[in-house]
Amino acid sequence: MSILLYRRPDYVAKLDGPMDAADYQKNIERSRKAIPIELCFENVVSNRAMPPCSLHDFMGYLLYVCRDAENLQFYLWFQDYQRRFYALPQTQQNLSPPWNEETLLQTGGPLVADTGPRLSDKTLDQAVKYKISFEENDLANSFIDERPAVSGPVDQAYAQSGLKWKSLTETLRSHSHPNFIRWSMANGNTPRIIFGRVLGTLNIIFGFLISFLLLFSPKPRWWRIFAALTWFLGFAFLLAGSNGICLVLYVTKDRHLRPWEQFSSSELSIPSSKSGKSKKYYGSDEESDQYTLGGSDTYSMSLDSKSSLRKTGGRFAVEAFGTANSYGHEVWVEKYRAKMMIRKIFDTRVWVQNEHLRIMQDKVSLQSVLWSLIVTIPLTVLFTALPRGHGY
């Protein structure tokens, strides 16, 4: 019975204002029930989840789908900053003590929780300017309550209180991450899912057409049972499609490649930094582990961040507080837009590597088949029991 009532992770709408503790806790509890522990936020951001739920995929979802990658970019930058800080000798760490009540009394600034290493004025100045530049481009998911007028050096105490680290992580955990897992469950692109739902609807209509034609014909009533096949397939495709699942791709355990994943590095131009500074890549270790994803077409994906990020034109190469996250200029946009619709429907496929995501897809697909069976059986019995109409 539980499989019939299974629900994939609910879509979490973005709030207009800051998220309070009650909303955060409610979203967290809801996502824990629907998302396996193996696909939790910590495993995703630490790149311990297999595609299509890796950190690389999470960044792609926020960048290209939500257009809301700034929180994750800052989160990864700050994690990298902490890693580098604690890798320093203790004598150098002591030069930058954490903020606490004693620091408050000495500086007269606002009280900030002792959460880790103290950032330099230059780094904080970059951070606030980075945030403001994204707001000007309407691309930021705000984790600063208000944008102040910044005309000179940024006061360290203000920046520490302005960067709502807790609010940022809560937004990632309770909003971005559940929506990403929900989106990752879809194994087909939008044209394929729409095609499947239209196909399901046509099968249902065709089933009713067969039933009514046989109902008013002199043929024996048992012939009407043949309509059950089209009803069963139609309802199954329609219900699965409503959850983003294409049953054909599900049977083969494949998924469609995202548009930005479909073109090799030789086909894409990697944008260079206007400032001439080297780009900072966040992800796994320096060593590259290559995996070949099977399917109708082979696609080599590297778990190493530098290799895999270059495959998408370097758009996941996060230059610390660099340019805005726009992607309209990228080559894949025009290439994918120029694709014929029939090619999009039957697009490049790869194997779904993440077994825990496949289990979630199993539940949705099995649920669709069972509900289709539950609806088909009464319809078939009803039309078979009706007397012949002798309409022609």
Short mmCIF file of C-alpha atoms in Angstrom, two decimals:
data_model
loop_
_atom_site.label_atom_id
_atom_site.label_comp_id
_atom_site.label_asym_id
_atom_site.label_seq_id
_atom_site.Cartn_x
_atom_site.Cartn_y
_atom_site.Cartn_z
CA MET A 1 0.00 0.00 0.00
CA SER A 2 2.88 2.40 0.76
CA ILE A 3 4.11 2.25 -2.84
CA LEU A 4 0.71 3.49 -4.05
CA LEU A 5 1.00 6.56 -1.83
CA TYR A 6 4.69 7.25 -2.50
CA ARG A 7 5.52 10.85 -3.35
CA ARG A 8 8.74 12.17 -4.76
CA PRO A 9 10.28 15.16 -2.93
CA ASP A 10 7.88 18.09 -2.99
CA TYR A 11 8.85 21.25 -4.82
CA VAL A 12 9.94 23.87 -2.29
CA ALA A 13 8.83 27.33 -3.36
CA LYS A 14 11.18 30.22 -2.82
CA LEU A 15 10.08 32.57 -0.06
CA ASP A 16 9.88 36.30 -0.63
CA GLY A 17 11.66 37.10 2.61
CA PRO A 18 14.06 35.42 5.02
CA MET A 19 13.25 31.86 6.06
CA ASP A 20 12.27 31.49 9.71
CA ALA A 21 13.24 28.54 11.88
CA ALA A 22 9.81 26.87 11.60
CA ASP A 23 9.82 26.90 7.79
CA TYR A 24 13.38 25.64 7.70
CA GLN A 25 12.68 22.76 10.08
CA LYS A 26 9.49 21.81 8.23
CA ASN A 27 11.29 21.67 4.89
CA ILE A 28 14.17 19.67 6.38
CA GLU A 29 11.85 17.08 7.94
CA ARG A 30 9.86 16.77 4.72
CA SER A 31 12.98 16.22 2.63
CA ARG A 32 14.39 13.65 5.06
CA LYS A 33 11.32 11.47 4.55
CA ALA A 34 11.50 11.62 0.76
CA ILE A 35 15.27 11.69 0.12
CA PRO A 36 17.57 8.76 0.99
CA ILE A 37 20.41 9.49 3.40
CA GLU A 38 22.87 8.61 0.63
CA LEU A 39 21.62 11.63 -1.34
CA CYS A 40 21.68 14.05 1.60
CA PHE A 41 23.05 17.55 1.25
CA GLU A 42 26.42 16.69 2.82
CA ASN A 43 27.05 13.84 0.38
CA VAL A 44 26.14 15.97 -2.61
CA VAL A 45 28.29 19.01 -1.76
CA SER A 46 31.23 16.81 -0.78
CA ASN A 47 30.91 15.06 -4.17
CA ARG A 48 30.32 11.62 -2.68
CA ALA A 49 27.15 11.02 -4.72
CA MET A 50 27.31 9.48 -8.18
CA PRO A 51 25.88 11.25 -11.25
CA PRO A 52 23.35 12.63 -11.84
CA CYS A 53 23.46 13.75 -8.18
CA SER A 54 27.09 14.82 -7.93
CA LEU A 55 28.36 18.25 -6.96
CA HIS A 56 28.98 18.91 -10.64
CA ASP A 57 25.31 18.19 -11.39
CA PHE A 58 24.13 20.28 -8.43
CA MET A 59 26.09 23.28 -9.69
CA GLY A 60 24.73 22.74 -13.19
CA TYR A 61 21.15 22.66 -11.89
CA LEU A 62 21.59 25.88 -9.92
CA LEU A 63 23.44 27.62 -12.73
CA TYR A 64 21.41 26.62 -15.77
CA VAL A 65 17.98 25.71 -14.39
CA CYS A 66 17.44 27.85 -11.29
CA ARG A 67 19.93 30.58 -12.23
CA ASP A 68 20.66 30.64 -8.55
CA ALA A 69 24.21 29.33 -8.16
CA GLU A 70 25.66 32.13 -6.02
CA ASN A 71 24.82 30.51 -2.67
CA LEU A 72 26.58 27.27 -3.59
CA GLN A 73 29.52 29.12 -5.10
CA PHE A 74 30.02 31.12 -1.92
CA TYR A 75 29.50 28.00 0.20
CA LEU A 76 32.23 26.14 -1.71
CA TRP A 77 34.51 29.15 -1.62
CA PHE A 78 34.14 29.48 2.14
CA GLN A 79 34.71 25.75 2.67
CA ASP A 80 37.86 26.04 0.59
CA TYR A 81 38.90 29.11 2.58
CA GLN A 82 38.48 27.21 5.85
CA ARG A 83 40.46 24.26 4.50
CA ARG A 84 43.34 26.51 3.51
CA PHE A 85 43.19 28.43 6.80
CA TYR A 86 43.38 25.32 8.99
CA ALA A 87 46.19 23.97 6.82
CA LEU A 88 48.36 26.90 7.95
CA PRO A 89 50.79 26.54 10.85
CA GLN A 90 49.26 27.33 14.23
CA THR A 91 51.43 30.42 14.59
CA GLN A 92 49.84 31.92 11.47
CA GLN A 93 46.33 30.89 12.54
CA ASN A 94 46.82 32.75 15.82
CA LEU A 95 47.25 35.98 13.86
CA SER A 96 43.55 35.79 12.92
CA PRO A 97 41.55 34.81 16.03
CA PRO A 98 37.82 33.98 15.73
CA TRP A 99 35.18 36.58 16.52
CA ASN A 100 33.74 36.34 20.03
CA GLU A 101 32.51 38.56 22.85
CA GLU A 102 36.02 39.69 23.73
CA THR A 103 36.60 40.79 20.15
CA LEU A 104 33.30 42.67 20.27
CA LEU A 105 34.40 44.67 23.30
CA GLN A 106 37.72 45.51 21.67
CA THR A 107 36.32 46.65 18.31
CA GLY A 108 32.91 48.00 19.31
CA GLY A 109 31.39 46.18 16.33
CA PRO A 110 28.34 43.90 16.19
CA LEU A 111 28.52 40.51 17.85
CA VAL A 112 29.17 37.63 15.46
CA ALA A 113 29.15 33.98 16.42
CA ASP A 114 32.47 32.18 16.69
CA THR A 115 32.09 30.13 13.53
CA GLY A 116 35.63 29.77 12.25
CA PRO A 117 38.56 31.72 10.85
CA ARG A 118 38.39 35.47 10.63
CA LEU A 119 38.38 36.77 7.07
CA SER A 120 40.70 39.51 5.92
CA ASP A 121 39.41 42.98 4.95
CA LYS A 122 40.47 42.40 1.34
CA THR A 123 38.64 39.07 1.11
CA LEU A 124 35.47 40.48 2.68
CA ASP A 125 35.62 43.48 0.38
CA GLN A 126 35.71 41.07 -2.57
CA ALA A 127 32.86 39.05 -1.10
CA VAL A 128 30.50 42.00 -0.74
CA LYS A 129 31.39 43.41 -4.15
CA TYR A 130 30.78 39.97 -5.65
CA LYS A 131 27.36 39.80 -4.02
CA ILE A 132 26.42 43.29 -5.15
CA SER A 133 27.48 42.57 -8.74
CA PHE A 134 25.10 39.59 -8.85
CA GLU A 135 22.24 41.65 -7.45
CA GLU A 136 22.74 44.20 -10.19
CA ASN A 137 22.33 41.42 -12.74
CA ASP A 138 19.17 40.06 -11.03
CA LEU A 139 20.88 36.68 -10.58
CA ALA A 140 21.46 36.55 -6.84
CA ASN A 141 19.63 34.48 -4.28
CA SER A 142 19.99 37.03 -1.55
CA PHE A 143 21.80 36.06 1.59
CA ILE A 144 22.43 39.71 2.55
CA ASP A 145 19.37 41.37 4.02
CA GLU A 146 19.99 44.78 2.49
CA ARG A 147 22.51 46.12 0.01
CA PRO A 148 24.30 49.10 1.56
CA ALA A 149 26.01 51.90 -0.30
CA VAL A 150 29.61 50.79 -0.58
CA SER A 151 31.89 53.61 -1.57
CA GLY A 152 35.13 52.65 0.15
CA PRO A 153 36.80 49.84 2.11
CA VAL A 154 34.26 47.45 3.62
CA ASP A 155 34.13 47.40 7.38
CA GLN A 156 35.01 43.90 8.57
CA ALA A 157 32.47 43.79 11.37
CA TYR A 158 29.65 44.86 9.05
CA ALA A 159 30.60 42.29 6.41
CA GLN A 160 30.74 39.54 9.00
CA SER A 161 27.22 40.35 10.17
CA GLY A 162 25.94 41.02 6.65
CA LEU A 163 26.93 37.66 5.20
CA LYS A 164 24.19 35.51 6.69
CA TRP A 165 26.08 32.24 6.69
CA LYS A 166 23.38 30.39 8.58
CA SER A 167 20.68 31.70 6.25
CA LEU A 168 22.75 30.72 3.24
CA THR A 169 23.28 27.12 4.37
CA GLU A 170 19.63 26.80 5.40
CA THR A 171 18.56 27.94 1.94
CA LEU A 172 20.83 25.39 0.30
CA ARG A 173 19.69 22.57 2.60
CA SER A 174 15.95 23.21 2.72
CA HIS A 175 15.30 24.74 -0.71
CA SER A 176 17.98 24.16 -3.35
CA HIS A 177 18.95 20.60 -2.41
CA PRO A 178 15.40 19.06 -2.23
CA ASN A 179 14.46 20.72 -5.52
CA PHE A 180 17.67 19.42 -7.09
CA ILE A 181 16.93 15.82 -6.08
CA ARG A 182 13.36 16.19 -7.36
CA TRP A 183 14.69 17.51 -10.68
CA SER A 184 17.34 14.76 -10.89
CA MET A 185 14.67 12.05 -10.69
CA ALA A 186 13.44 13.01 -14.17
CA ASN A 187 15.18 10.73 -16.63
CA GLY A 188 14.00 12.50 -19.77
CA ASN A 189 14.25 16.03 -21.08
CA THR A 190 11.16 18.21 -21.41
CA PRO A 191 10.38 17.32 -25.07
CA ARG A 192 10.65 13.58 -24.27
CA ILE A 193 8.37 13.84 -21.21
CA ILE A 194 5.78 15.86 -23.12
CA PHE A 195 5.98 13.34 -25.97
CA GLY A 196 5.39 10.49 -23.51
CA ARG A 197 2.40 12.21 -21.92
CA VAL A 198 0.86 12.98 -25.32
CA LEU A 199 1.44 9.36 -26.34
CA GLY A 200 -0.24 8.19 -23.14
CA THR A 201 -3.22 10.46 -23.72
CA LEU A 202 -3.62 9.23 -27.28
CA ASN A 203 -3.52 5.62 -26.07
CA ILE A 204 -6.29 6.33 -23.56
CA ILE A 205 -8.43 8.01 -26.23
CA PHE A 206 -7.76 5.15 -28.63
CA GLY A 207 -8.84 2.67 -25.94
CA PHE A 208 -12.17 4.43 -25.47
CA LEU A 209 -12.61 4.62 -29.25
CA ILE A 210 -12.10 0.86 -29.58
CA SER A 211 -14.49 0.18 -26.71
CA PHE A 212 -17.32 2.32 -28.10
CA LEU A 213 -16.91 0.95 -31.62
CA LEU A 214 -17.06 -2.62 -30.34
CA LEU A 215 -19.89 -1.72 -27.94
CA PHE A 216 -22.17 -0.65 -30.82
CA SER A 217 -21.02 -3.40 -33.14
CA PRO A 218 -22.46 -6.94 -33.42
CA LYS A 219 -19.10 -8.38 -32.33
CA PRO A 220 -19.01 -10.47 -29.14
CA ARG A 221 -18.43 -8.44 -25.99
CA TRP A 222 -15.14 -10.24 -25.23
CA TRP A 223 -13.49 -8.34 -28.04
CA ARG A 224 -13.69 -5.21 -25.89
CA ILE A 225 -11.01 -6.63 -23.61
CA PHE A 226 -8.43 -5.60 -26.24
CA ALA A 227 -8.99 -1.97 -25.21
CA ALA A 228 -7.40 -2.80 -21.84
CA LEU A 229 -3.92 -2.90 -23.36
CA THR A 230 -4.11 0.65 -24.71
CA TRP A 231 -5.65 1.92 -21.46
CA PHE A 232 -2.96 0.26 -19.38
CA LEU A 233 -0.10 1.70 -21.46
CA GLY A 234 -1.76 5.10 -21.71
CA PHE A 235 -2.38 5.56 -17.99
CA ALA A 236 1.09 4.21 -17.13
CA PHE A 237 2.85 6.63 -19.50
CA LEU A 238 0.67 9.53 -18.38
CA LEU A 239 1.18 8.95 -14.64
CA ALA A 240 4.91 8.32 -14.99
CA GLY A 241 5.30 11.39 -17.18
CA SER A 242 3.61 13.55 -14.54
CA ASN A 243 6.58 12.67 -12.30
CA GLY A 244 9.18 13.30 -15.01
CA ILE A 245 9.77 9.62 -15.78
CA CYS A 246 9.87 8.13 -19.27
CA LEU A 247 9.12 4.42 -18.88
CA VAL A 248 11.13 3.50 -21.98
CA LEU A 249 14.26 5.16 -20.54
CA TYR A 250 13.47 3.68 -17.14
CA VAL A 251 13.44 0.11 -18.50
CA THR A 252 16.91 0.62 -19.99
CA LYS A 253 18.09 2.48 -16.82
CA ASP A 254 19.14 5.44 -18.95
CA ARG A 255 18.63 9.17 -18.77
CA HIS A 256 19.00 11.99 -21.25
CA LEU A 257 22.11 14.10 -21.09
CA ARG A 258 21.49 17.69 -20.06
CA PRO A 259 21.91 20.19 -22.92
CA TRP A 260 25.13 21.57 -21.41
CA GLU A 261 26.58 18.05 -21.09
CA GLN A 262 26.17 17.06 -24.73
CA PHE A 263 29.09 18.78 -26.40
CA SER A 264 32.76 17.92 -26.03
CA SER A 265 35.40 20.43 -25.04
CA SER A 266 36.61 20.63 -28.65
CA GLU A 267 33.18 21.94 -29.68
CA LEU A 268 32.98 24.53 -26.94
CA SER A 269 34.96 27.66 -26.32
CA ILE A 270 36.06 28.06 -22.72
CA PRO A 271 35.50 31.68 -21.72
CA SER A 272 38.54 33.39 -20.32
CA SER A 273 38.64 35.76 -17.40
CA LYS A 274 38.48 39.43 -18.30
CA SER A 275 40.83 40.26 -15.47
CA GLY A 276 43.39 37.73 -16.65
CA LYS A 277 43.37 35.97 -13.30
CA SER A 278 43.50 32.20 -13.09
CA LYS A 279 40.24 30.45 -12.34
CA LYS A 280 39.56 28.50 -9.19
CA TYR A 281 38.01 25.05 -9.61
CA TYR A 282 36.10 23.48 -6.76
CA GLY A 283 35.39 19.78 -6.57
CA SER A 284 37.29 16.56 -5.96
CA ASP A 285 41.00 15.90 -5.76
CA GLU A 286 43.55 16.70 -8.44
CA GLU A 287 43.80 13.13 -9.70
CA SER A 288 41.35 12.28 -12.48
CA ASP A 289 39.12 9.22 -12.33
CA GLN A 290 37.48 8.55 -15.69
CA TYR A 291 34.16 6.80 -15.95
CA THR A 292 32.51 5.83 -19.21
CA LEU A 293 28.75 6.05 -19.03
CA GLY A 294 27.06 3.44 -21.18
CA GLY A 295 24.01 3.99 -23.34
CA SER A 296 23.09 4.58 -26.94
CA ASP A 297 26.02 6.98 -27.05
CA THR A 298 29.13 6.92 -24.91
CA TYR A 299 30.01 9.95 -22.87
CA SER A 300 33.17 10.18 -20.81
CA MET A 301 32.75 12.08 -17.57
CA SER A 302 35.63 12.85 -15.29
CA LEU A 303 35.11 13.03 -11.56
CA ASP A 304 38.05 15.38 -11.43
CA SER A 305 36.68 18.89 -11.30
CA LYS A 306 39.13 20.42 -13.75
CA SER A 307 38.44 17.87 -16.46
CA SER A 308 34.70 17.56 -16.00
CA LEU A 309 34.08 21.27 -15.66
CA ARG A 310 35.88 22.00 -18.90
CA LYS A 311 33.40 19.72 -20.67
CA THR A 312 30.74 22.38 -20.13
CA GLY A 313 32.82 25.25 -21.36
CA GLY A 314 34.33 26.07 -17.99
CA ARG A 315 31.10 27.49 -16.58
CA PHE A 316 31.58 25.64 -13.30
CA ALA A 317 35.07 27.08 -13.03
CA VAL A 318 34.28 29.54 -10.27
CA GLU A 319 36.69 32.44 -10.28
CA ALA A 320 36.59 33.76 -6.73
CA PHE A 321 34.08 36.61 -6.84
CA GLY A 322 34.28 36.92 -10.59
CA THR A 323 31.79 37.82 -13.31
CA ALA A 324 28.05 37.22 -13.30
CA ASN A 325 26.67 33.73 -13.87
CA SER A 326 25.27 34.35 -17.34
CA TYR A 327 25.49 31.61 -19.93
CA GLY A 328 23.65 32.98 -22.97
CA HIS A 329 26.97 33.44 -24.76
CA GLU A 330 27.98 29.78 -24.43
CA VAL A 331 28.23 27.76 -27.62
CA TRP A 332 26.03 24.90 -26.42
CA VAL A 333 23.02 27.23 -26.11
CA GLU A 334 22.85 27.87 -29.85
CA LYS A 335 23.84 24.31 -30.72
CA TYR A 336 21.05 22.84 -28.64
CA ARG A 337 18.52 25.42 -29.81
CA ALA A 338 19.32 24.50 -33.43
CA LYS A 339 18.55 20.81 -32.81
CA MET A 340 15.44 19.46 -34.50
CA MET A 341 12.61 18.55 -32.12
CA ILE A 342 12.72 14.88 -33.14
CA ARG A 343 16.42 14.77 -32.15
CA LYS A 344 15.61 16.33 -28.79
CA ILE A 345 12.94 13.71 -28.14
CA PHE A 346 15.38 10.91 -28.97
CA ASP A 347 18.40 12.66 -27.47
CA THR A 348 21.73 11.28 -26.30
CA ARG A 349 21.36 8.84 -23.41
CA VAL A 350 23.64 7.71 -20.61
CA TRP A 351 23.32 5.16 -17.84
CA VAL A 352 21.99 6.36 -14.47
CA GLN A 353 24.95 5.61 -12.20
CA ASN A 354 23.39 6.52 -8.88
CA GLU A 355 21.68 3.39 -7.56
CA HIS A 356 19.84 5.29 -4.82
CA LEU A 357 18.27 7.60 -7.39
CA ARG A 358 17.30 4.53 -9.42
CA ILE A 359 15.49 3.16 -6.36
CA MET A 360 13.46 6.37 -6.20
CA GLN A 361 12.70 6.01 -9.90
CA ASP A 362 11.69 2.38 -9.27
CA LYS A 363 9.08 3.51 -6.76
CA VAL A 364 7.61 6.15 -9.07
CA SER A 365 7.52 3.79 -12.05
CA LEU A 366 6.03 0.89 -10.10
CA GLN A 367 3.45 3.24 -8.61
CA SER A 368 2.45 4.43 -12.10
CA VAL A 369 2.06 0.85 -13.33
CA LEU A 370 -0.01 -0.20 -10.29
CA TRP A 371 -2.35 2.80 -10.49
CA SER A 372 -2.71 2.20 -14.22
CA LEU A 373 -3.71 -1.38 -13.50
CA ILE A 374 -6.17 -0.26 -10.81
CA VAL A 375 -7.87 2.11 -13.25
CA THR A 376 -7.76 -0.24 -16.25
CA ILE A 377 -9.41 -3.26 -14.60
CA PRO A 378 -12.72 -1.53 -13.62
CA LEU A 379 -12.94 0.17 -17.03
CA THR A 380 -12.45 -3.13 -18.82
CA VAL A 381 -15.03 -4.90 -16.63
CA LEU A 382 -17.52 -2.08 -17.14
CA PHE A 383 -17.30 -1.99 -20.93
CA THR A 384 -17.25 -5.78 -21.18
CA ALA A 385 -20.42 -6.08 -19.07
CA LEU A 386 -22.44 -3.59 -21.15
CA PRO A 387 -24.86 -5.21 -23.64
CA ARG A 388 -24.28 -4.88 -27.36
CA GLY A 389 -25.72 -1.79 -28.94
CA HIS A 390 -26.30 -3.03 -32.52
CA GLY A 391 -25.64 0.48 -33.73
CA TYR A 392 -24.44 -0.63 -37.14
#
